[in-house]
Coordinates of C-alpha atoms and ligand atoms in Angstrom, one line a residue:
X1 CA 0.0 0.0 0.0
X2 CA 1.7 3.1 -1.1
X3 CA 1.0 6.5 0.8
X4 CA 0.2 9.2 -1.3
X5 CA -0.4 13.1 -1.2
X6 CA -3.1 14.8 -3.1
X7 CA -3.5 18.5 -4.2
X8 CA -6.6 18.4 -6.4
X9 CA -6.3 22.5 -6.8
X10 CA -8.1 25.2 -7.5
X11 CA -10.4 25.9 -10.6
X12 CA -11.1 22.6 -12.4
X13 CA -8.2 20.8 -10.1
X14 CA -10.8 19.0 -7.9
X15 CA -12.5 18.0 -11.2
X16 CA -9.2 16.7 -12.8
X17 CA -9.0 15.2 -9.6
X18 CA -11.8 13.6 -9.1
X19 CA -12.0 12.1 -12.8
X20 CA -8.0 10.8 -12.1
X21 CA -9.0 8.8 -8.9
X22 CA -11.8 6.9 -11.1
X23 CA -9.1 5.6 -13.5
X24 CA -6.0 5.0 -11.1
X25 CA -8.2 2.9 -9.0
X26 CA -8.8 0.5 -11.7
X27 CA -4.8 0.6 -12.6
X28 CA -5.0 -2.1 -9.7
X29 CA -2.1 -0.7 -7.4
X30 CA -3.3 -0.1 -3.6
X31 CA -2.8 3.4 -2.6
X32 CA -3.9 5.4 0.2
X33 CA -4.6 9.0 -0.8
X34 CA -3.7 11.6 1.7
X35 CA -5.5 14.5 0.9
X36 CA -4.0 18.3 1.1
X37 CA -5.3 21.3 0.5
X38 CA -3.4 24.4 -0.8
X39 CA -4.3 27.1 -2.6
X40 CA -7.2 29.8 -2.9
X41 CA -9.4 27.7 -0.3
X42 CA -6.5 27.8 2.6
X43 CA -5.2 31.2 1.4
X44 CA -8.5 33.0 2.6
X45 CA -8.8 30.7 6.3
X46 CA -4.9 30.4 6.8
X47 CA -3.6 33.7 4.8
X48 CA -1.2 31.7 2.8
X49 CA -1.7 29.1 -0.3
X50 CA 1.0 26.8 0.8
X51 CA 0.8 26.5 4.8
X52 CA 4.0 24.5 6.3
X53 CA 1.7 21.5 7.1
X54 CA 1.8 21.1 3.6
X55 CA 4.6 21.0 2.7
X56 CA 6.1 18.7 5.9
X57 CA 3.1 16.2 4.6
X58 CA 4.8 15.8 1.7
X59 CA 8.5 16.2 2.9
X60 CA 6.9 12.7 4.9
X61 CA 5.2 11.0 2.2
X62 CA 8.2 11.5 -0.1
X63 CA 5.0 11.7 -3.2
X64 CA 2.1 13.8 -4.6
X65 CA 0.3 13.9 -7.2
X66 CA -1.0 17.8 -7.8
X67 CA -4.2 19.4 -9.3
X68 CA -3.3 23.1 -11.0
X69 CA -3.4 25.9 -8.5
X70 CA -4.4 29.2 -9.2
X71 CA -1.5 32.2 -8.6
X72 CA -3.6 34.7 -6.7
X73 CA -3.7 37.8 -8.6
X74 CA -3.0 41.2 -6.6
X75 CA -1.9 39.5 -3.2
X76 CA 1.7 39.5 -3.3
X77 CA 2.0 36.3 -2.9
X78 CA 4.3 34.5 -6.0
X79 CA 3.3 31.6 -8.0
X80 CA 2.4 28.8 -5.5
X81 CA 3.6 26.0 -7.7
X82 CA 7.5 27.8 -8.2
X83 CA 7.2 28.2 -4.6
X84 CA 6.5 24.1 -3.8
X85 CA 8.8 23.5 -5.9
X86 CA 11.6 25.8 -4.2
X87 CA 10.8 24.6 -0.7
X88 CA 11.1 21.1 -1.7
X89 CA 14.0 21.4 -3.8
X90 CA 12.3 19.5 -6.8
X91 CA 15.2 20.3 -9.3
X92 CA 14.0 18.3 -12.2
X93 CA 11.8 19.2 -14.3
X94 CA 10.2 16.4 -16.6
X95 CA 7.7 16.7 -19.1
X96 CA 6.7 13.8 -21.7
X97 CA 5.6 14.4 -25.0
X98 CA 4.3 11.9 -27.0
X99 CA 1.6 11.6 -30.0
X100 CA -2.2 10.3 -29.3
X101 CA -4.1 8.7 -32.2
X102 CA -7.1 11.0 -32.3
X103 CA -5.3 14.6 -30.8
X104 CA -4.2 16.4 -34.1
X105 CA -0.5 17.0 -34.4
X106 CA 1.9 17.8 -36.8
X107 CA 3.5 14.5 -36.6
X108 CA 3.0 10.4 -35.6
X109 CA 4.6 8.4 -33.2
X110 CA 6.5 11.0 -31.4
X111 CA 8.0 10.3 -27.9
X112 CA 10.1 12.9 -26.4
X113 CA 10.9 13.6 -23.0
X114 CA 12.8 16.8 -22.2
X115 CA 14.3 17.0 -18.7
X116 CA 14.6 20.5 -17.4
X117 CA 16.6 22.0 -14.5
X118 CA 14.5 23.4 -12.2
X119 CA 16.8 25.7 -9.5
X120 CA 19.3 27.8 -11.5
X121 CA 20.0 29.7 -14.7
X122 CA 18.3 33.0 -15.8
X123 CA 15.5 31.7 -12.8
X124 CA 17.4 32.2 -9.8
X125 CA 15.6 36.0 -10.2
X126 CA 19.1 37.7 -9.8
X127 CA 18.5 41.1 -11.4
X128 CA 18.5 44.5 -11.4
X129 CA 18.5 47.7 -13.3
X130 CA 22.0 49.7 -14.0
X131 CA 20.9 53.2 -13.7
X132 CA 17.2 53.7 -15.4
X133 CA 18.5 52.7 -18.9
X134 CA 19.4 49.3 -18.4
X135 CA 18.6 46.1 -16.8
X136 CA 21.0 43.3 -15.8
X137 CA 19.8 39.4 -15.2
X138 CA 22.6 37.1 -13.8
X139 CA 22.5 33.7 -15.3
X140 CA 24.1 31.0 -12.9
X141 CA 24.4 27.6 -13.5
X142 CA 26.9 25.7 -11.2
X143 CA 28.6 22.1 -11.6
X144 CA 26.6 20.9 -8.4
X145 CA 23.6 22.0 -10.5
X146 CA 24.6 20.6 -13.7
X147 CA 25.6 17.0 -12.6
X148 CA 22.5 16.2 -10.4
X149 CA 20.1 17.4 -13.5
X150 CA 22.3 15.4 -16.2
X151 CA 22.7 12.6 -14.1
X152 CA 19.1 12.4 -13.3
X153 CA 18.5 12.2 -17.4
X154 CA 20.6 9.4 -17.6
X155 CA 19.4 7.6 -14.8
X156 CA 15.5 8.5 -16.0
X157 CA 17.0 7.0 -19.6
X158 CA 18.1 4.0 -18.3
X159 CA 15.3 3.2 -16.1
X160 CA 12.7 3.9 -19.0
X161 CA 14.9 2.1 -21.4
X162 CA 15.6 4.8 -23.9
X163 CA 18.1 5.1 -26.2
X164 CA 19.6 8.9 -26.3
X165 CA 20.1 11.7 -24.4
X166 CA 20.7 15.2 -25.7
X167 CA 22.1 18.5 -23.5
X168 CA 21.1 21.4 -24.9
X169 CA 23.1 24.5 -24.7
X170 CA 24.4 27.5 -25.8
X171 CA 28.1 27.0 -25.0
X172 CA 29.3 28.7 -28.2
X173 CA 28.1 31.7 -27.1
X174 CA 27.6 31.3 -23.1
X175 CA 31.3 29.8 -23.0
X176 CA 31.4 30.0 -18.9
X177 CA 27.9 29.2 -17.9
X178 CA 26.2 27.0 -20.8
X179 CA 30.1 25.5 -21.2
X180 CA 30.1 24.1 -17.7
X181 CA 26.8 22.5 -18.2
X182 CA 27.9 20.6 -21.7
X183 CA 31.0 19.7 -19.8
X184 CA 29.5 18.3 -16.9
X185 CA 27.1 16.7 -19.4
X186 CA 30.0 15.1 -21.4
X187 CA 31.4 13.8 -17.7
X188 CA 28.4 12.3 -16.7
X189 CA 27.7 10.8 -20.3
X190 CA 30.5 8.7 -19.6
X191 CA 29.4 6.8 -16.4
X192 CA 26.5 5.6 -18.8
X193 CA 28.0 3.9 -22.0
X194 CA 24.9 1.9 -22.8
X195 CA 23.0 5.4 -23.7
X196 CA 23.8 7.5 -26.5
X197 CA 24.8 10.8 -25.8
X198 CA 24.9 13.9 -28.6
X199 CA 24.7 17.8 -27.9
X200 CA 23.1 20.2 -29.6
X201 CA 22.7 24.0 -29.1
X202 CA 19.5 25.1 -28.6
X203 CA 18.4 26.8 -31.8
X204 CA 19.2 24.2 -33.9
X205 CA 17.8 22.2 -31.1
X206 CA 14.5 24.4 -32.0
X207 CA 14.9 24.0 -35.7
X208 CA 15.9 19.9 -35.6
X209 CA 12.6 19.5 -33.8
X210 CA 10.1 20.9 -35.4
X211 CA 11.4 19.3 -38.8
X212 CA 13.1 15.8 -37.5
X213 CA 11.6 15.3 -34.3
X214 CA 12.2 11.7 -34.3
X215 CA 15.9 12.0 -34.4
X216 CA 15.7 12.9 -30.5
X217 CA 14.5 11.2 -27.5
X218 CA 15.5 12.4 -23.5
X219 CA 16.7 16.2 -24.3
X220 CA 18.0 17.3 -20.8
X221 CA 18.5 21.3 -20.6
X222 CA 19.2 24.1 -18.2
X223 CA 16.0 26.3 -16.7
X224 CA 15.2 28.8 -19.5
X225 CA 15.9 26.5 -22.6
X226 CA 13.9 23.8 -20.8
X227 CA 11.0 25.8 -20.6
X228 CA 10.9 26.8 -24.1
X229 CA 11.9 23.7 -25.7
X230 CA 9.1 21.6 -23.3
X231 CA 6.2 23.8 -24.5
X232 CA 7.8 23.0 -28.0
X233 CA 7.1 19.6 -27.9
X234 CA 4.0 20.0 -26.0
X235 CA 3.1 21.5 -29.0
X236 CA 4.3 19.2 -31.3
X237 CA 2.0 16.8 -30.2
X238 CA -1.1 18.2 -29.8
X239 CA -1.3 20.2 -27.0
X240 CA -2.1 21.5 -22.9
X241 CA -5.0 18.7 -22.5
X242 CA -2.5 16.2 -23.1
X243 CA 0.9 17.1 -21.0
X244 CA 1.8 15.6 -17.8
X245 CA 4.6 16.7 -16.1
X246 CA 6.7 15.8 -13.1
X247 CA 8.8 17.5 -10.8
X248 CA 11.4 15.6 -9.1
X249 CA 13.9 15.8 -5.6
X250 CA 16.6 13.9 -3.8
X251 CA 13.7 13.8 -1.2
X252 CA 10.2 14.2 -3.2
X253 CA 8.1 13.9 -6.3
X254 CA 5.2 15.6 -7.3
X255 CA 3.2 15.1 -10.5
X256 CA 1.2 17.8 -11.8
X257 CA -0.3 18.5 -15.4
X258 CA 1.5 21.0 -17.3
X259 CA -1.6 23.5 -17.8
X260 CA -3.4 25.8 -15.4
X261 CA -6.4 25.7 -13.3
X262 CA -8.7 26.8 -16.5
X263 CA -10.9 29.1 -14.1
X264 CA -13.6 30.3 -16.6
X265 CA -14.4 26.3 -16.9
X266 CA -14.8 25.6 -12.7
X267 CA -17.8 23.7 -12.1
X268 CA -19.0 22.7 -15.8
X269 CA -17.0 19.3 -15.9
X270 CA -15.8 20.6 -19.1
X271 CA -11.8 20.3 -19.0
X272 CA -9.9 17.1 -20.2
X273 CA -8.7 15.0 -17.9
X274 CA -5.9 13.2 -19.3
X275 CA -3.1 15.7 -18.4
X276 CA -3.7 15.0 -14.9
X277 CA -4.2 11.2 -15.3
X278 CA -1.1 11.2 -17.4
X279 CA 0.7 12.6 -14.2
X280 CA -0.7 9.7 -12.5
X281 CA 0.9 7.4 -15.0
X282 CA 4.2 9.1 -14.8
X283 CA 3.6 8.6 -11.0
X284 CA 3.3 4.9 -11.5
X285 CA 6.3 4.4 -13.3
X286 CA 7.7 6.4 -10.7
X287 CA 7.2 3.9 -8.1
X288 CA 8.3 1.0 -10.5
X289 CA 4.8 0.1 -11.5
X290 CA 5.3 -0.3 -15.0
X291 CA 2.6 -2.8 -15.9
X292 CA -0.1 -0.5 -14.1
X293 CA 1.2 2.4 -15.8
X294 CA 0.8 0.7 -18.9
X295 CA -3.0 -0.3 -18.9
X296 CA -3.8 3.5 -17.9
X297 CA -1.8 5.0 -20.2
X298 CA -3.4 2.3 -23.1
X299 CA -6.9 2.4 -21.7
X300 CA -6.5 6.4 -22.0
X301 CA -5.1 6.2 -25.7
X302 CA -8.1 4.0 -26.8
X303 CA -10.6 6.2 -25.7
X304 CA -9.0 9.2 -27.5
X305 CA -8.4 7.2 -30.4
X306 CA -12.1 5.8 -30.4
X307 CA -12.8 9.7 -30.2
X308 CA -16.2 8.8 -29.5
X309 CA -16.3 10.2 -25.4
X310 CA -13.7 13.0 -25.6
X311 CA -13.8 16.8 -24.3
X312 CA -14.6 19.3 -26.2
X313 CA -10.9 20.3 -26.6
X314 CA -10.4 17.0 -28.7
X315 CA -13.7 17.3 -30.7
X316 CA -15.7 15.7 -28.5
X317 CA -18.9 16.9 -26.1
X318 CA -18.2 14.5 -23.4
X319 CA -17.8 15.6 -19.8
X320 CA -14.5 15.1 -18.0
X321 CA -16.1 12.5 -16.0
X322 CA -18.0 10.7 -18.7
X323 CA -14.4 10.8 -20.4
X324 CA -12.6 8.9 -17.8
X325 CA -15.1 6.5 -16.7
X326 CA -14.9 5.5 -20.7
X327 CA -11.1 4.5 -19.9
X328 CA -12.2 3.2 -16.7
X329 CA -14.8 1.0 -18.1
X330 CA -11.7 -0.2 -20.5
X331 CA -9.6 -1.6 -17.8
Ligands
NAD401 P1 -4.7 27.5 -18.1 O1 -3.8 26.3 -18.6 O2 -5.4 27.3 -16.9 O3 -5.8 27.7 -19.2 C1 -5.5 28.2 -20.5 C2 -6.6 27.7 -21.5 O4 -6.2 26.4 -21.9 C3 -7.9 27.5 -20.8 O5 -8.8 28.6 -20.8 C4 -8.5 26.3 -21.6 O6 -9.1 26.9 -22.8 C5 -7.3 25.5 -22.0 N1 -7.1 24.4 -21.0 C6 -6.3 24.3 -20.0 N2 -6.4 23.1 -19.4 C7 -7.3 22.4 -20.1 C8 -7.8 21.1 -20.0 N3 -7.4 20.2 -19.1 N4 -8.7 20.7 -20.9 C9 -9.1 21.5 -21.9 N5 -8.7 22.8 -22.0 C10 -7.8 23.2 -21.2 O7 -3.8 28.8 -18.1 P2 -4.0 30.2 -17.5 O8 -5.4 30.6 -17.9 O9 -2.9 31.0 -18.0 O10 -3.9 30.1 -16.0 C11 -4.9 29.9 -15.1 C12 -4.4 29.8 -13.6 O11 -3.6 28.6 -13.5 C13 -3.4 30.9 -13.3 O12 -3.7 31.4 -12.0 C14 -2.0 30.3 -13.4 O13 -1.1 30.9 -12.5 C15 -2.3 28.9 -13.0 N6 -1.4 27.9 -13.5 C16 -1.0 26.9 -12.6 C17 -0.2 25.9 -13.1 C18 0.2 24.8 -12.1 O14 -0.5 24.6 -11.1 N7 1.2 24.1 -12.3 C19 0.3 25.9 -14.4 C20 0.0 27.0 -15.2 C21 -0.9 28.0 -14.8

């Protein structure tokens, strides 16, 4: 019996939420949910989003699987989901992206996976202006940082039994910061001779991808080109309904889709459900539970393939809890 935290969010989260907990029960895997609330319904009673007691819940539980949380407006109070993922040092960053049967894309049978450092670079929100004509943002990226994100790619490769791994960088440019993250990339390449490793800097990176994206599998970049190249491939293949994501500690994981808490849709049942339930999956594997992974993540394509009982984002007029009790129903 696993124990496992749960944000299910604000907005559509608890609908998400509630559609993801229909399917991952049938995945056959025993798990005792923990529930946790953060966000706008804690941030009017406890005058914070994230209260301690959250966080030291998960710190214990090691897991979580998170709804989207809405970044109150005009409260002062930063993004709640940078901020989890500060206090829990979650320093990678890993989003799938893979093609669906049924969600148009530019391209079939695409399976990416970029892995993205989550604590450094342009993000560590060093800046400041130089008199009132110009403005100065320090990009750091350190070898500590470097070799725990790179090694994490590798190890992530190996465990999921792919083939490659690509850094991305700048380094011919950015020959200090970028060209300690290829070399530590190079180093740690070594320790795993059974995966290919290649480099490539990131606008050709860009380029390579959107016309040969089957050349690449694991891309493993530093914060800023991680961010841009993920949404790439998110949009490669289709799409927000369809991107899980994962962010990943020495200590913790969480799992959380990649899009927001789609306010304007709250209480309609409306939203797709797979992102989060794609989360879930990635949570399975996660935990070694490949086999359970595997009949959600099937169950899921079949029903978006069938396109018969798929959101309206897909084509479909199906609510997000007729759509996963259609997958549920599969298993
Ligand atoms: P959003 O992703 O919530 O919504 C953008 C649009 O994408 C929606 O209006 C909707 O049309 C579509 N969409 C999103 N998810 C969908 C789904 N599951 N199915 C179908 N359509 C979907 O982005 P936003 O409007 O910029 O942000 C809303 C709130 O969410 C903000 O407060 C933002 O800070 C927060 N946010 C949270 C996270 C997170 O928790 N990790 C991520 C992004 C944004």
């Amino acid at each position: 019996m696993y124990r496992i935290g749960l944000i299910p969010g604000d907005g559509t989260g608890p609908e998400i939420t509630e559609a993801t907990l229909i399917v991952l029960e049938k995945a056959g895997v025993k798990i005792e949910w923990v529930w946790l609330e953060a966000g706008e319904k804690v941030l009017s009673a406890e005058g914070t989003p994230l209260p301690d007691r959250v966080l030291d819940s998960i710190r214990e539980l090691g897991i979580a699987l998170k709804g989207p949380l809405t970044t109150p407006i005009g409260t002062g109070f930063r993004s709640v989901n940078v901020a989890l993922r500060q206090a829990l040092d979650l320093y990678a960053n890993v989003r799938p992206a893979r093609t669906f049967k049924g969600v148009q894309s530019r391209y079939e049978d695409i399976n990416l996976v970029v892995v993205r450092e989550n604590t450094e670079d342009l993000y560590a929100g060093i800046e400041h202006m130089v008199g009132k004509d110009a403005a100065e943002s320090i990009k750091i990226i350190t070898r500590f940082g470097s070799e725990r994100i790179c090694r994490y790619a590798f190890e992530f490769a190996v465990r999921q039994k792919r083939r490659k791994v690509t850094a991305v960088h700048k380094a011919n440019i950015m020959k200090f910061s970028d060209g300690l993250f290829l070399e530590v990339a190079r180093h740690v390449a070594q320790d795993y001779p059974q995966v290919e490793f290649e480099d490539r800097i990131v606008d050709n990176m860009c380029m390579q991808l959107v016309q040969k994206p089957h050349l690449y599998d694991v891309m493993v970049c530093p914060n800023l080109y991680g961010d841009i190249i993920s949404d790439l491939c998110a949009g490669l293949v289709g799409g927000l309904g369809v991107a899980p994501g994962a962010n990943v500690g020495q200590h913790g994981a969480v799992f959380e889709p990649v899009h927001g808490s789609a306010p304007k849709y709250t209480g309609q049942y409306k939203v797709n459900p797979s992102a989060m339930i794609l989360s879930g999956v990635m949570m399975l594997r996660h935990l070694g539970e490949l086999e359970a992974a595997d009949r959600v993540e099937k169950a899921l394509a079949e029903v978006i393939a069938e396109g018969k009982t798929v959101t309206y984002d897909l084509g479909g007029s199906a609510s997000t809890m007729e759509m996963a009790r259609a997958m549920a129903e599969r298993m």
